[in-house]
Structure formats: structure tokens, C-alpha cells
Amino acid sequence: MKINYDLKLQEEIQKLGNCHPSLLLHVCCGPCSSNVIKELSEHFQITIYYSNSNIYPPEEYQRRFHELLSFIEKFNQDYQQDIKVIEDPYNNAEWISHLYPLKEYPEGSVRCKLCYSLRMRRTFDYAKIHHFDYWTTVLSVSPHKNSQWINEIGHQWQCDSPRFLYADFKKNNGYLKSTQMTKEYGMYRQNYCGCMFSYEEMQEREKRAQNHID
Ligand code: SF4
């Protein structure tokens, strides 16, 4: 049975009152995270964790990271926030060593479930070591990402501190709002998910489209 994780988020927020606990938020890129950061910053003291060793090639990793940094700088000014960004060291070779056996599986399959899990585990570990009150990820904002899996993964490591913040950020037009903020801040939005496999799939799509036009 599908669980309504948006409802769980609203219930958790209701319990907070005015206390603004600390939250370590795993972010994959500026565009996806924009509206999530805006909405969560009303209830939490956010620190961003950029843990994305899946991204290929390295130039694309840097481009997304710098886009995120420049968005946060502007966001902090616009919304009187002091959100910090922490970068988890990039190690694409290690990520590929875990995912390579699943390379033939398409986007949206168990390949992605393992990818979510690797990045979320690193976020949880950092949140635990550094005594955050809550942790979560923005990944569920994307219509291409399986929110049930994302929340089930977070649930595996649920504990008193840090608490996993269940959420389904695509609900309530979350994705649409993030695309609007992306335009408002003039951000670069990539045309593939991130890993080497999705990069090759994107190139194949473009080649097919080009052949169709010719
Ligand atoms: S398509 Fe995206 S979520 Fe799936 S494995 Fe690649 S980077 Fe990870």
C-alpha cells in the first residue's frame, strides 16, 4: 500500500511549533532543490549536503555544484538566511564500482534505488556524526524519482537523532514550483539525471531525435 509521505511531512512540521530544529538536507542540484529549500527554511535551520558522486563527467559535477553555490548565495540574500553548503568529496570511480553490475538496468529501476541509497547513507552518516536533529533528501521532488523507495530507504535508518524527515516534495505542485524558481534565478538545468549511464542514454535520445529530423 502506498503511504502518503507528504501528509507525514505536514504532521511532523505541525509538531515543531516555533522551534526551528537543524536539518541536513541532501541536495542533488540547484534547480531540483530550489523550492524545497524555500519551503523548508520556514521551519528548519538548513545545512545543505552535496553528496553526488554519481554525476558524470567531472565537469558536469562541478557545473551543478557551482550553480548550487551561486543559487544559495542569492537565496540567502533574498530570504535573509544563512544556509551553508557542505560538499562530500567526489568519488565517481567508487560510485561506478557499486553500480556497474546494474548498468543494463534502465533509469527508474533498481539501479536508481541503489544510487539513492548510497547518497542517502552518506547523508545520514554525516548528520549522525554532526548531531543534526533531522536529515532528508530533495530527490523526491523529481517526477522521475520513486518517492516510496526514497522514504523506505530513509526509514531503514530512522532513529531518535537524527530523525529522517519523510517527504514527497513533488506533491502540491512541488516540481512545477521548482521549475518556476529555476527560471526566476536564471539557473542552468541539466538534460539528464547525472550518472554515466543516464548520460549515454541522453546521447542516444539526442542521436535518435537528430536522425528523425534529418
Ligand atoms: S539515472 Fe539518476 S538516479 Fe538513476 S542511477 Fe543514474 S544518476 Fe542515479
PDB file of C-alpha atoms and ligand atoms in Angstrom:
ATOM      1  CA  MET A   1       0.000   0.000   0.000  1.00  0.00           C
ATOM      2  CA  LYS A   2       1.324   3.462  -0.926  1.00  0.00           C
ATOM      3  CA  ILE A   3       1.999   5.750   2.030  1.00  0.00           C
ATOM      4  CA  ASN A   4       1.210   9.463   1.770  1.00  0.00           C
ATOM      5  CA  TYR A   5       4.630  10.867   2.685  1.00  0.00           C
ATOM      6  CA  ASP A   6       3.531  14.443   2.085  1.00  0.00           C
ATOM      7  CA  LEU A   7       0.962  14.016   4.854  1.00  0.00           C
ATOM      8  CA  LYS A   8       3.704  12.645   7.140  1.00  0.00           C
ATOM      9  CA  LEU A   9       5.803  15.746   6.403  1.00  0.00           C
ATOM     10  CA  GLN A  10       2.915  18.076   7.233  1.00  0.00           C
ATOM     11  CA  GLU A  11       2.263  16.197  10.507  1.00  0.00           C
ATOM     12  CA  GLU A  12       5.944  16.434  11.505  1.00  0.00           C
ATOM     13  CA  ILE A  13       6.024  20.161  10.739  1.00  0.00           C
ATOM     14  CA  GLN A  14       2.889  20.693  12.843  1.00  0.00           C
ATOM     15  CA  LYS A  15       4.685  19.153  15.831  1.00  0.00           C
ATOM     16  CA  LEU A  16       7.614  21.605  15.555  1.00  0.00           C
ATOM     17  CA  GLY A  17       5.817  24.747  16.619  1.00  0.00           C
ATOM     18  CA  ASN A  18       8.381  27.579  16.551  1.00  0.00           C
ATOM     19  CA  CYS A  19      11.480  25.592  17.477  1.00  0.00           C
ATOM     20  CA  HIS A  20      13.350  25.522  14.081  1.00  0.00           C
ATOM     21  CA  PRO A  21      15.461  22.365  14.527  1.00  0.00           C
ATOM     22  CA  SER A  22      18.591  21.704  12.471  1.00  0.00           C
ATOM     23  CA  LEU A  23      18.179  19.781   9.227  1.00  0.00           C
ATOM     24  CA  LEU A  24      20.850  18.255   6.988  1.00  0.00           C
ATOM     25  CA  LEU A  25      19.347  18.340   3.512  1.00  0.00           C
ATOM     26  CA  HIS A  26      20.817  16.201   0.745  1.00  0.00           C
ATOM     27  CA  VAL A  27      20.647  18.182  -2.491  1.00  0.00           C
ATOM     28  CA  CYS A  28      21.313  16.853  -5.996  1.00  0.00           C
ATOM     29  CA  CYS A  29      21.343  20.251  -7.790  1.00  0.00           C
ATOM     30  CA  GLY A  30      20.116  23.855  -7.545  1.00  0.00           C
ATOM     31  CA  PRO A  31      17.044  23.546  -9.793  1.00  0.00           C
ATOM     32  CA  CYS A  32      15.564  20.499  -8.009  1.00  0.00           C
ATOM     33  CA  SER A  33      16.235  21.882  -4.550  1.00  0.00           C
ATOM     34  CA  SER A  34      15.132  25.498  -5.018  1.00  0.00           C
ATOM     35  CA  ASN A  35      11.503  25.358  -3.893  1.00  0.00           C
ATOM     36  CA  VAL A  36      12.183  22.630  -1.310  1.00  0.00           C
ATOM     37  CA  ILE A  37      14.760  24.886   0.350  1.00  0.00           C
ATOM     38  CA  LYS A  38      12.375  27.820   0.247  1.00  0.00           C
ATOM     39  CA  GLU A  39       9.536  25.888   1.920  1.00  0.00           C
ATOM     40  CA  LEU A  40      11.661  24.010   4.481  1.00  0.00           C
ATOM     41  CA  SER A  41      13.606  27.109   5.515  1.00  0.00           C
ATOM     42  CA  GLU A  42      10.389  28.392   7.134  1.00  0.00           C
ATOM     43  CA  HIS A  43      10.572  25.526   9.657  1.00  0.00           C
ATOM     44  CA  PHE A  44      14.190  24.335   9.884  1.00  0.00           C
ATOM     45  CA  GLN A  45      17.761  25.638  10.120  1.00  0.00           C
ATOM     46  CA  ILE A  46      19.017  24.065   6.920  1.00  0.00           C
ATOM     47  CA  THR A  47      22.519  22.890   6.055  1.00  0.00           C
ATOM     48  CA  ILE A  48      22.943  21.509   2.545  1.00  0.00           C
ATOM     49  CA  TYR A  49      24.863  18.323   1.877  1.00  0.00           C
ATOM     50  CA  TYR A  50      26.070  17.952  -1.707  1.00  0.00           C
ATOM     51  CA  SER A  51      26.842  14.226  -1.967  1.00  0.00           C
ATOM     52  CA  ASN A  52      26.624  13.318  -5.645  1.00  0.00           C
ATOM     53  CA  SER A  53      29.482  11.078  -6.756  1.00  0.00           C
ATOM     54  CA  ASN A  54      27.060   9.628  -9.311  1.00  0.00           C
ATOM     55  CA  ILE A  55      27.472  12.679 -11.570  1.00  0.00           C
ATOM     56  CA  TYR A  56      29.478  12.200 -14.748  1.00  0.00           C
ATOM     57  CA  PRO A  57      31.606  13.672 -16.257  1.00  0.00           C
ATOM     58  CA  PRO A  58      33.506  15.624 -13.555  1.00  0.00           C
ATOM     59  CA  GLU A  59      32.963  18.937 -15.423  1.00  0.00           C
ATOM     60  CA  GLU A  60      29.209  18.394 -15.112  1.00  0.00           C
ATOM     61  CA  TYR A  61      29.613  17.668 -11.376  1.00  0.00           C
ATOM     62  CA  GLN A  62      31.448  20.976 -10.962  1.00  0.00           C
ATOM     63  CA  ARG A  63      28.957  22.862 -13.064  1.00  0.00           C
ATOM     64  CA  ARG A  64      25.995  21.649 -10.971  1.00  0.00           C
ATOM     65  CA  PHE A  65      27.879  22.322  -7.731  1.00  0.00           C
ATOM     66  CA  HIS A  66      28.782  25.883  -8.693  1.00  0.00           C
ATOM     67  CA  GLU A  67      25.246  26.544  -9.889  1.00  0.00           C
ATOM     68  CA  LEU A  68      24.015  25.410  -6.476  1.00  0.00           C
ATOM     69  CA  LEU A  69      26.519  27.636  -4.643  1.00  0.00           C
ATOM     70  CA  SER A  70      25.556  30.692  -6.616  1.00  0.00           C
ATOM     71  CA  PHE A  71      21.822  29.985  -6.117  1.00  0.00           C
ATOM     72  CA  ILE A  72      22.306  29.637  -2.331  1.00  0.00           C
ATOM     73  CA  GLU A  73      24.275  32.866  -2.168  1.00  0.00           C
ATOM     74  CA  LYS A  74      21.402  34.733  -3.854  1.00  0.00           C
ATOM     75  CA  PHE A  75      18.744  32.863  -1.869  1.00  0.00           C
ATOM     76  CA  ASN A  76      20.444  33.751   1.437  1.00  0.00           C
ATOM     77  CA  GLN A  77      20.343  37.410   0.466  1.00  0.00           C
ATOM     78  CA  ASP A  78      16.746  37.353  -0.789  1.00  0.00           C
ATOM     79  CA  TYR A  79      15.326  35.431   2.185  1.00  0.00           C
ATOM     80  CA  GLN A  80      17.685  36.620   4.983  1.00  0.00           C
ATOM     81  CA  GLN A  81      19.002  33.105   5.521  1.00  0.00           C
ATOM     82  CA  ASP A  82      22.420  31.751   6.428  1.00  0.00           C
ATOM     83  CA  ILE A  83      22.325  28.377   4.707  1.00  0.00           C
ATOM     84  CA  LYS A  84      25.711  26.660   4.382  1.00  0.00           C
ATOM     85  CA  VAL A  85      26.705  24.107   1.745  1.00  0.00           C
ATOM     86  CA  ILE A  86      28.909  21.114   2.621  1.00  0.00           C
ATOM     87  CA  GLU A  87      30.499  19.131  -0.195  1.00  0.00           C
ATOM     88  CA  ASP A  88      31.026  15.412   0.231  1.00  0.00           C
ATOM     89  CA  PRO A  89      34.275  14.592  -1.661  1.00  0.00           C
ATOM     90  CA  TYR A  90      33.580  13.485  -5.237  1.00  0.00           C
ATOM     91  CA  ASN A  91      34.478   9.860  -5.967  1.00  0.00           C
ATOM     92  CA  ASN A  92      32.862   8.750  -9.211  1.00  0.00           C
ATOM     93  CA  ALA A  93      35.109   5.658  -9.531  1.00  0.00           C
ATOM     94  CA  GLU A  94      33.842   4.282  -6.231  1.00  0.00           C
ATOM     95  CA  TRP A  95      30.212   5.026  -7.186  1.00  0.00           C
ATOM     96  CA  ILE A  96      30.659   3.195 -10.509  1.00  0.00           C
ATOM     97  CA  SER A  97      32.211   0.192  -8.753  1.00  0.00           C
ATOM     98  CA  HIS A  98      28.923  -0.218  -6.836  1.00  0.00           C
ATOM     99  CA  LEU A  99      26.600   0.462  -9.762  1.00  0.00           C
ATOM    100  CA  TYR A 100      28.417  -1.188 -12.672  1.00  0.00           C
ATOM    101  CA  PRO A 101      26.727  -4.597 -12.224  1.00  0.00           C
ATOM    102  CA  LEU A 102      23.365  -2.811 -12.743  1.00  0.00           C
ATOM    103  CA  LYS A 103      24.401  -0.786 -15.806  1.00  0.00           C
ATOM    104  CA  GLU A 104      21.992  -2.615 -18.148  1.00  0.00           C
ATOM    105  CA  TYR A 105      19.001  -1.689 -16.000  1.00  0.00           C
ATOM    106  CA  PRO A 106      17.140   1.426 -17.222  1.00  0.00           C
ATOM    107  CA  GLU A 107      16.554   4.688 -15.398  1.00  0.00           C
ATOM    108  CA  GLY A 108      13.890   4.250 -12.723  1.00  0.00           C
ATOM    109  CA  SER A 109      14.907   0.650 -11.957  1.00  0.00           C
ATOM    110  CA  VAL A 110      16.824  -0.954  -9.068  1.00  0.00           C
ATOM    111  CA  ARG A 111      19.874   0.824 -10.456  1.00  0.00           C
ATOM    112  CA  CYS A 112      18.421   4.120  -9.257  1.00  0.00           C
ATOM    113  CA  LYS A 113      17.265   2.616  -5.961  1.00  0.00           C
ATOM    114  CA  LEU A 114      20.870   1.704  -5.147  1.00  0.00           C
ATOM    115  CA  CYS A 115      22.033   5.161  -6.275  1.00  0.00           C
ATOM    116  CA  TYR A 116      19.548   6.880  -3.921  1.00  0.00           C
ATOM    117  CA  SER A 117      20.610   4.580  -1.128  1.00  0.00           C
ATOM    118  CA  LEU A 118      24.366   5.265  -1.478  1.00  0.00           C
ATOM    119  CA  ARG A 119      23.911   9.040  -1.395  1.00  0.00           C
ATOM    120  CA  MET A 120      21.327   8.936   1.394  1.00  0.00           C
ATOM    121  CA  ARG A 121      23.515   6.708   3.557  1.00  0.00           C
ATOM    122  CA  ARG A 122      26.358   9.217   3.346  1.00  0.00           C
ATOM    123  CA  THR A 123      23.948  11.998   4.305  1.00  0.00           C
ATOM    124  CA  PHE A 124      22.623  10.041   7.289  1.00  0.00           C
ATOM    125  CA  ASP A 125      26.181   9.259   8.473  1.00  0.00           C
ATOM    126  CA  TYR A 126      27.188  12.923   8.278  1.00  0.00           C
ATOM    127  CA  ALA A 127      24.001  14.016  10.074  1.00  0.00           C
ATOM    128  CA  LYS A 128      24.608  11.498  12.860  1.00  0.00           C
ATOM    129  CA  ILE A 129      28.280  12.383  13.397  1.00  0.00           C
ATOM    130  CA  HIS A 130      27.470  16.108  13.434  1.00  0.00           C
ATOM    131  CA  HIS A 131      24.380  15.852  15.671  1.00  0.00           C
ATOM    132  CA  PHE A 132      21.716  17.207  13.354  1.00  0.00           C
ATOM    133  CA  ASP A 133      18.134  16.952  14.599  1.00  0.00           C
ATOM    134  CA  TYR A 134      16.773  15.856  11.201  1.00  0.00           C
ATOM    135  CA  TRP A 135      18.014  14.738   7.808  1.00  0.00           C
ATOM    136  CA  THR A 136      16.368  14.133   4.438  1.00  0.00           C
ATOM    137  CA  THR A 137      16.879  14.416   0.676  1.00  0.00           C
ATOM    138  CA  VAL A 138      15.266  16.545  -2.043  1.00  0.00           C
ATOM    139  CA  LEU A 139      15.292  13.626  -4.510  1.00  0.00           C
ATOM    140  CA  SER A 140      11.534  13.009  -4.243  1.00  0.00           C
ATOM    141  CA  VAL A 141      10.807  16.346  -5.962  1.00  0.00           C
ATOM    142  CA  SER A 142      11.554  14.847  -9.369  1.00  0.00           C
ATOM    143  CA  PRO A 143       8.702  13.132 -11.232  1.00  0.00           C
ATOM    144  CA  HIS A 144      11.323  10.588 -12.395  1.00  0.00           C
ATOM    145  CA  LYS A 145      12.223   9.535  -8.843  1.00  0.00           C
ATOM    146  CA  ASN A 146      10.362   6.909  -6.829  1.00  0.00           C
ATOM    147  CA  SER A 147       9.228   8.609  -3.605  1.00  0.00           C
ATOM    148  CA  GLN A 148       8.131   5.361  -1.984  1.00  0.00           C
ATOM    149  CA  TRP A 149      11.630   3.899  -2.370  1.00  0.00           C
ATOM    150  CA  ILE A 150      13.288   7.104  -1.137  1.00  0.00           C
ATOM    151  CA  ASN A 151      11.219   7.102   2.048  1.00  0.00           C
ATOM    152  CA  GLU A 152      11.654   3.369   2.601  1.00  0.00           C
ATOM    153  CA  ILE A 153      15.429   3.861   2.382  1.00  0.00           C
ATOM    154  CA  GLY A 154      15.324   6.706   4.920  1.00  0.00           C
ATOM    155  CA  HIS A 155      13.087   4.599   7.178  1.00  0.00           C
ATOM    156  CA  GLN A 156      15.776   1.875   7.416  1.00  0.00           C
ATOM    157  CA  TRP A 157      17.947   4.249   9.461  1.00  0.00           C
ATOM    158  CA  GLN A 158      15.178   6.001  11.371  1.00  0.00           C
ATOM    159  CA  CYS A 159      16.188   6.799  14.936  1.00  0.00           C
ATOM    160  CA  ASP A 160      15.629   9.469  17.612  1.00  0.00           C
ATOM    161  CA  SER A 161      18.536  11.594  16.438  1.00  0.00           C
ATOM    162  CA  PRO A 162      18.868  12.425  13.653  1.00  0.00           C
ATOM    163  CA  ARG A 163      15.264  11.810  12.641  1.00  0.00           C
ATOM    164  CA  PHE A 164      14.562  11.087   8.987  1.00  0.00           C
ATOM    165  CA  LEU A 165      12.119  13.650   7.609  1.00  0.00           C
ATOM    166  CA  TYR A 166       9.641  11.715   5.468  1.00  0.00           C
ATOM    167  CA  ALA A 167       8.525  13.764   2.463  1.00  0.00           C
ATOM    168  CA  ASP A 168       7.229  13.692  -1.071  1.00  0.00           C
ATOM    169  CA  PHE A 169       8.360  17.030  -2.425  1.00  0.00           C
ATOM    170  CA  LYS A 170       6.715  16.595  -5.836  1.00  0.00           C
ATOM    171  CA  LYS A 171       3.271  16.902  -4.177  1.00  0.00           C
ATOM    172  CA  ASN A 172       1.448  20.270  -4.083  1.00  0.00           C
ATOM    173  CA  ASN A 173       2.982  21.179  -7.477  1.00  0.00           C
ATOM    174  CA  GLY A 174       6.458  20.916  -5.951  1.00  0.00           C
ATOM    175  CA  TYR A 175       8.161  20.157  -9.258  1.00  0.00           C
ATOM    176  CA  LEU A 176       6.328  22.930 -11.096  1.00  0.00           C
ATOM    177  CA  LYS A 177       7.276  25.440  -8.380  1.00  0.00           C
ATOM    178  CA  SER A 178      10.926  24.355  -8.653  1.00  0.00           C
ATOM    179  CA  THR A 179      10.897  24.937 -12.430  1.00  0.00           C
ATOM    180  CA  GLN A 180       9.448  28.409 -11.842  1.00  0.00           C
ATOM    181  CA  MET A 181      12.184  29.248  -9.312  1.00  0.00           C
ATOM    182  CA  THR A 182      14.815  27.878 -11.699  1.00  0.00           C
ATOM    183  CA  LYS A 183      13.653  30.400 -14.306  1.00  0.00           C
ATOM    184  CA  GLU A 184      13.405  33.210 -11.762  1.00  0.00           C
ATOM    185  CA  TYR A 185      17.038  32.657 -10.681  1.00  0.00           C
ATOM    186  CA  GLY A 186      18.259  32.009 -14.237  1.00  0.00           C
ATOM    187  CA  MET A 187      19.723  28.635 -13.268  1.00  0.00           C
ATOM    188  CA  TYR A 188      21.220  26.035 -15.591  1.00  0.00           C
ATOM    189  CA  ARG A 189      19.030  22.897 -15.688  1.00  0.00           C
ATOM    190  CA  GLN A 190      20.679  19.734 -16.983  1.00  0.00           C
ATOM    191  CA  ASN A 191      19.019  17.418 -19.543  1.00  0.00           C
ATOM    192  CA  TYR A 192      19.977  14.078 -17.961  1.00  0.00           C
ATOM    193  CA  CYS A 193      19.790  12.689 -14.459  1.00  0.00           C
ATOM    194  CA  GLY A 194      23.502  12.525 -13.690  1.00  0.00           C
ATOM    195  CA  CYS A 195      25.375   9.219 -13.987  1.00  0.00           C
ATOM    196  CA  MET A 196      27.452   7.872 -16.882  1.00  0.00           C
ATOM    197  CA  PHE A 197      24.593   5.532 -17.853  1.00  0.00           C
ATOM    198  CA  SER A 198      21.986   8.309 -17.970  1.00  0.00           C
ATOM    199  CA  TYR A 199      24.500  10.462 -19.878  1.00  0.00           C
ATOM    200  CA  GLU A 200      24.835   7.766 -22.544  1.00  0.00           C
ATOM    201  CA  GLU A 201      21.047   7.306 -22.634  1.00  0.00           C
ATOM    202  CA  MET A 202      20.646  11.059 -23.190  1.00  0.00           C
ATOM    203  CA  GLN A 203      23.171  10.983 -26.049  1.00  0.00           C
ATOM    204  CA  GLU A 204      21.263   8.086 -27.647  1.00  0.00           C
ATOM    205  CA  ARG A 205      17.987  10.042 -27.345  1.00  0.00           C
ATOM    206  CA  GLU A 206      19.557  13.083 -28.966  1.00  0.00           C
ATOM    207  CA  LYS A 207      21.015  10.980 -31.777  1.00  0.00           C
ATOM    208  CA  ARG A 208      17.622   9.395 -32.483  1.00  0.00           C
ATOM    209  CA  ALA A 209      15.931  12.828 -32.451  1.00  0.00           C
ATOM    210  CA  GLN A 210      18.591  14.189 -34.826  1.00  0.00           C
ATOM    211  CA  ASN A 211      18.154  11.249 -37.240  1.00  0.00           C
ATOM    212  CA  HIS A 212      14.410  11.796 -37.125  1.00  0.00           C
ATOM    213  CA  ILE A 213      14.845  15.463 -38.103  1.00  0.00           C
ATOM    214  CA  ASP A 214      17.305  14.603 -40.907  1.00  0.00           C
TER     215      ASP A 214
HETATM  216  S1  SF4 B   1      19.691   7.655 -13.585  1.00  0.00           S
HETATM  217 FE1  SF4 B   1      19.974   9.111 -11.869  1.00  0.00          FE
HETATM  218  S2  SF4 B   1      19.151   8.097 -10.028  1.00  0.00           S
HETATM  219 FE2  SF4 B   1      19.442   6.534 -11.643  1.00  0.00          FE
HETATM  220  S3  SF4 B   1      21.483   5.673 -11.266  1.00  0.00           S
HETATM  221 FE3  SF4 B   1      21.769   7.331 -12.745  1.00  0.00          FE
HETATM  222  S4  SF4 B   1      22.184   9.168 -11.524  1.00  0.00           S
HETATM  223 FE4  SF4 B   1      21.364   7.617 -10.126  1.00  0.00          FE
END
